[in-house]
Amino acid sequence: MPTQPTYRPDIDGLRAIAVLAVVIFHAFPAVLPGGFIGVDVFFVISGFLITNIILKGLEQDSFSFAQFYAHRIRRIFPALILVLCACFAFGWFALLPIEYKQLGKHIAGSSAFVSNWIFWQEAGYFDNAADTKPLLHLWSLGIEEQFYIVWPVLVWALFRWRLNILTFTIIALLASLAYSGVVIGRPDLVKDFYSPLTRFWELLIGALLAYGATSSSPRLTKLKTWLQDSLSALVFDEPYNTAHRLRQFGSIIGLLLFISGLVLINQKTVFPGYYALLPTLGAVCLIGAGPHTWINRYLLSNRLLVGIGLISYPLYLWHKPLLSFAKILEGETVSWKLKLLLVAVAVILSVATYWLIEKPIRFGKHQKVKTIILVLLMSIIGYVGYNTYVRNGLGFRDVSPEAAMIMDASEPLATRNSDGSCEQLLGLREVKKEVCLTNSSSPTTLIVGDSHAMALNSSVLAGKIPLGTLLIAGHACPPLENYGVIWGGQNPALMGHCMNITKNAIDAASNIKSLKYVIFATRGPQYIHNPKLIDEKTGLPQAVLGFDRQLTPIADVDKIFIDGYSESIKAYQKLGLKTIFLIDNPELGFNPLNCVVKRKIYPNKSLEGCKPNTREKVFEWQSHYRYLVNKVSEKNKALIIFDPIDIFCSSTECINRTSSNLLYFDDNHLSVSGSEILMNNLVNKFILK
C-alpha cells in the first residue's frame, strides 16, 4: 500500500482558509472578489501530498498503481456521488427541462472528471450565468483527476528508468507556467482558465516541494544548503539559527502572498497567468515552512481551522449547488440572509458527509469491495446524467400546461448551431464560429446578425412560416463590414471572427441568385457605448471599445455602428437585394421561463421580478441605439426600417406571453411563438416570398 505522508494539521488549516475563500467568493463575491484563488491553493496541496505518496512508495518499493487509484477512489468518490445524486434529485422537481438537460450533462461530465472540458466548450456569449450552474465548481476536480492519471505514471517511469525526476518536474512546471503566461495575449481566455495545460504547473509546484522534502540526493542536499545560506545572508545580519528563522520568515511571506492575491486578483484579472503565482507561491512557502513555525503552529493548526480543513472537500462540493439552486429559484432576489443560511446548511451537510459517509468508506474493512461498489455507483450516476441530457431533460416529469408552454419557448435552443444544411443544400463553406442554417435550395431571404437573428429564424425552421431563408450569423456578432465590437475587458482578436462571418454572408449573397431580401437582426443596444449600460460583474460598459479589420482600437463606437452597418447595407444593395433593418425587440429584464416556475412554487407570492416591462423603459433602454439607427437610415435612403415595438407593447405596457405561449425564451431572445408573430408581420408587410 502506498505510504501515507505524515499528518500535518497545518495543511488542513491551509485547506480551511482556501475553502472559506472560495465559499465567501461564491456567496458574497463583492466581499472577497479574489476568493476563487483558494482553488489554486488546493492544487498546490494536492500536488504536494500526491507526489509525497508516490515518491515514498517508490523509495520503499511499495508503490502500486491499483492501490494508489483505489485510495483516490475511496477518498473522492463517496462525497461526490452523494452530491451528484442530491443535485439530480432536487433538479427533478425544481428545474425546467432545458436546465435539467444541462444538469444531466454536467453530472455526466463530473462523474467522468472531464467537466473542465465541458465548461470550456459551453462558455461564451450564450453561456448561462456561472452562478446558475450548480456543478460549475467541479471543473477544478476534473483538472486534479487528470493530473492524477498522468503524473503517477510519469514519476514511476522516470524512477524505473533512473532519470532525473527533479529536472523533469522543473521543465514541465516551467513549460506549463510559460504557456499559462503566454496565453494572456491570446484571444480564448475561457479555454485558458479551464485547460489543464495552463493549470498543471500549479500542481507541479507542489510536486516540486514534495520532491525537495523527500529526496535524499546529495546534489539536492547541497543545493538546498546553498539556497539556505544565500537567503540567510540576504535576510539576516547574523547566522544564528538560520534554518528556523528562514522557516518563520517563509511562513510570513507565504501568508502575505496569499493575502495579496485576495486583494489584487478579481474577476477582471486575466487568470491564471502569472497572477496565479501569488496564491501558489504563498501555499508553497506556508507548506515548505513546516508545521513548527508560529503561523503554521498557532494559526493554521488551531482546532477550528483544522476542523474546517477536515470537511473542506465536502464543503467545497456542497456549497455551490445550494447557492446555485437558490439563484435559479429566486432569480435576482437571493438575500444575504438566505445565502448565510445556505452556507450554514452546507457546513452541516459537510460535517454529516465527513463523519457518516467519507470516514466509514475511506477507512476500515472491505476496502476492495468498497472500491468496486463506488466505481459502479459513479458509472450509474454518470449514465443517468448522460441519459437525462440526450433525452432533453426528461420533459415527461411535468405534463402541466405550464410545462408545455416552457417546452415550446425553449425550442429556439436547437437553432443556435449549424446543422450541415448550408453545405448540403447550397454548397456553402462555413467559417469559424459561424452559425449557418437554411431550409431551401433556393432561399429568397438572407438573415444576418447575432443570436437575435437566430431566434428570429426559429419559427421558419420550425415550419411555422412558409419562407425560404438562409441564416448566416455569429453569437455576439453584429454584421458590420470592416468593423467589430469588443465586450468589456476582451482581446480584440476574440471578436475578429465576426468580421469574417460578415464577409462570408456577403460572399454568399453574391453567389446565391435566388436571394431577394436581407434582414439585419441583432441585439443592437447591447453593442452601444452607453455609460448607462454597465455590466454588473465587470463594472464596465457592455461595449467599451471598437476595432477595425487590422484590430486597431477605435474609441468612437457610434462611428463604428453607423459606418459598419452602412457599408454592409451598401454591399447588399449593390447585389440587388432589398435591405431590411429590424429594430431590436423589447427586452424583458427577467426570464419568463423562470417566472412560470416561480409562480408554480410560490402561487401566493407577489413576484416583483416578473412584472412586464413598460414601453417607456424600452425606449429608455433603446434611446441611443434608435438614434444611431436613424443615422444609418439617413445615410441609406433605400433601407427599410421595421420597428416591432407596436407588436409587443401597448401604449403603456409590453407583453411577454399570450394565454397559451411565452413569446421569449429568456430575458431578451424571442421564442418560436414570438418569432412567428414577428415574422408574420414582416411577411405581410413586405410580401417576402
CSV table of N, CA and C in Angstrom, one decimal, residues 17 21 32-38 40-41 251-267 269 271 274-283 285-286:
chain,number,residue,atom,x,y,z
A,17,ILE,N,-8.6,27.7,5.0
A,17,ILE,CA,-8.5,29.1,4.5
A,17,ILE,C,-8.9,29.1,3.0
A,21,ALA,N,-12.3,30.9,1.5
A,21,ALA,CA,-12.1,32.0,0.5
A,21,ALA,C,-13.1,31.7,-0.7
A,32,LEU,N,-15.3,39.4,-1.2
A,32,LEU,CA,-14.0,38.8,-1.4
A,32,LEU,C,-13.9,38.4,-2.9
A,33,PRO,N,-13.7,39.5,-3.8
A,33,PRO,CA,-13.7,39.2,-5.2
A,33,PRO,C,-12.5,38.3,-5.7
A,34,GLY,N,-11.5,38.2,-4.9
A,34,GLY,CA,-10.4,37.3,-5.3
A,34,GLY,C,-10.4,35.9,-4.6
A,35,GLY,N,-11.6,35.6,-4.0
A,35,GLY,CA,-11.7,34.3,-3.2
A,35,GLY,C,-11.5,33.1,-4.0
A,36,PHE,N,-11.7,33.2,-5.4
A,36,PHE,CA,-11.6,32.0,-6.2
A,36,PHE,C,-10.2,31.4,-6.2
A,37,ILE,N,-9.2,32.2,-5.8
A,37,ILE,CA,-7.8,31.7,-5.8
A,37,ILE,C,-7.6,30.6,-4.8
A,38,GLY,N,-8.6,30.4,-3.9
A,38,GLY,CA,-8.5,29.3,-3.0
A,38,GLY,C,-8.3,28.0,-3.7
A,40,ASP,N,-6.5,27.5,-6.4
A,40,ASP,CA,-5.1,27.4,-6.7
A,40,ASP,C,-4.3,26.8,-5.5
A,41,VAL,N,-4.7,27.2,-4.3
A,41,VAL,CA,-4.1,26.7,-3.1
A,41,VAL,C,-4.3,25.2,-3.0
A,251,SER,N,7.1,31.5,6.2
A,251,SER,CA,5.6,31.3,6.5
A,251,SER,C,5.0,32.7,6.5
A,252,ILE,N,5.7,33.7,7.0
A,252,ILE,CA,5.1,35.1,6.9
A,252,ILE,C,4.9,35.5,5.5
A,253,ILE,N,6.0,35.3,4.7
A,253,ILE,CA,5.9,35.7,3.2
A,253,ILE,C,4.8,34.9,2.5
A,254,GLY,N,4.6,33.6,2.9
A,254,GLY,CA,3.6,32.8,2.3
A,254,GLY,C,2.2,33.4,2.6
A,255,LEU,N,2.0,33.8,3.8
A,255,LEU,CA,0.7,34.3,4.2
A,255,LEU,C,0.4,35.7,3.5
A,256,LEU,N,1.5,36.5,3.4
A,256,LEU,CA,1.3,37.8,2.8
A,256,LEU,C,1.1,37.6,1.3
A,257,LEU,N,1.7,36.6,0.7
A,257,LEU,CA,1.4,36.4,-0.8
A,257,LEU,C,0.0,36.0,-1.0
A,258,PHE,N,-0.5,35.1,-0.1
A,258,PHE,CA,-1.9,34.7,-0.3
A,258,PHE,C,-2.9,35.9,-0.1
A,259,ILE,N,-2.6,36.7,0.9
A,259,ILE,CA,-3.5,37.8,1.2
A,259,ILE,C,-3.4,38.8,0.0
A,260,SER,N,-2.2,39.0,-0.5
A,260,SER,CA,-2.0,39.9,-1.7
A,260,SER,C,-2.8,39.4,-2.8
A,261,GLY,N,-2.9,38.1,-3.0
A,261,GLY,CA,-3.7,37.5,-4.1
A,261,GLY,C,-5.2,37.9,-3.9
A,262,LEU,N,-5.6,37.7,-2.7
A,262,LEU,CA,-7.0,38.0,-2.4
A,262,LEU,C,-7.4,39.5,-2.7
A,263,VAL,N,-6.4,40.4,-2.4
A,263,VAL,CA,-6.6,41.8,-2.6
A,263,VAL,C,-6.5,42.2,-4.1
A,264,LEU,N,-5.5,41.7,-4.7
A,264,LEU,CA,-5.1,42.2,-6.1
A,264,LEU,C,-5.9,41.5,-7.2
A,265,ILE,N,-6.3,40.3,-7.0
A,265,ILE,CA,-6.9,39.5,-8.1
A,265,ILE,C,-8.4,39.5,-7.9
A,266,ASN,N,-9.1,39.7,-9.1
A,266,ASN,CA,-10.6,39.7,-9.1
A,266,ASN,C,-11.0,39.1,-10.4
A,267,GLN,N,-12.3,39.2,-10.7
A,267,GLN,CA,-12.8,38.6,-12.0
A,267,GLN,C,-12.4,39.4,-13.2
A,269,THR,N,-9.3,40.2,-13.6
A,269,THR,CA,-7.9,39.8,-13.8
A,269,THR,C,-7.8,38.7,-14.8
A,271,PHE,N,-6.6,35.5,-15.9
A,271,PHE,CA,-6.2,34.4,-14.9
A,271,PHE,C,-6.4,33.1,-15.6
A,274,TYR,N,0.5,34.7,-14.8
A,274,TYR,CA,1.5,34.9,-13.7
A,274,TYR,C,0.9,35.4,-12.4
A,275,TYR,N,-0.4,35.9,-12.5
A,275,TYR,CA,-1.0,36.3,-11.2
A,275,TYR,C,-1.2,35.1,-10.3
A,276,ALA,N,-1.4,33.9,-10.9
A,276,ALA,CA,-1.6,32.7,-10.0
A,276,ALA,C,-0.4,32.4,-9.2
A,277,LEU,N,0.8,33.1,-9.5
A,277,LEU,CA,2.0,32.8,-8.6
A,277,LEU,C,1.7,33.3,-7.2
A,278,LEU,N,0.9,34.3,-7.0
A,278,LEU,CA,0.6,34.8,-5.7
A,278,LEU,C,0.1,33.8,-4.7
A,279,PRO,N,-1.1,33.1,-5.1
A,279,PRO,CA,-1.6,32.1,-4.2
A,279,PRO,C,-0.7,30.8,-4.1
A,280,THR,N,-0.2,30.5,-5.3
A,280,THR,CA,0.6,29.2,-5.3
A,280,THR,C,1.9,29.3,-4.6
A,281,LEU,N,2.6,30.4,-4.8
A,281,LEU,CA,3.9,30.5,-4.1
A,281,LEU,C,3.6,30.8,-2.6
A,282,GLY,N,2.5,31.4,-2.3
A,282,GLY,CA,2.1,31.6,-0.9
A,282,GLY,C,1.9,30.2,-0.3
A,283,ALA,N,1.2,29.3,-1.0
A,283,ALA,CA,1.0,28.0,-0.4
A,283,ALA,C,2.3,27.2,-0.3
A,285,CYS,N,5.3,28.4,0.2
A,285,CYS,CA,6.0,29.0,1.4
A,285,CYS,C,5.4,28.5,2.7
A,286,LEU,N,4.1,28.4,2.8
A,286,LEU,CA,3.5,28.0,4.1
A,286,LEU,C,3.7,26.5,4.3
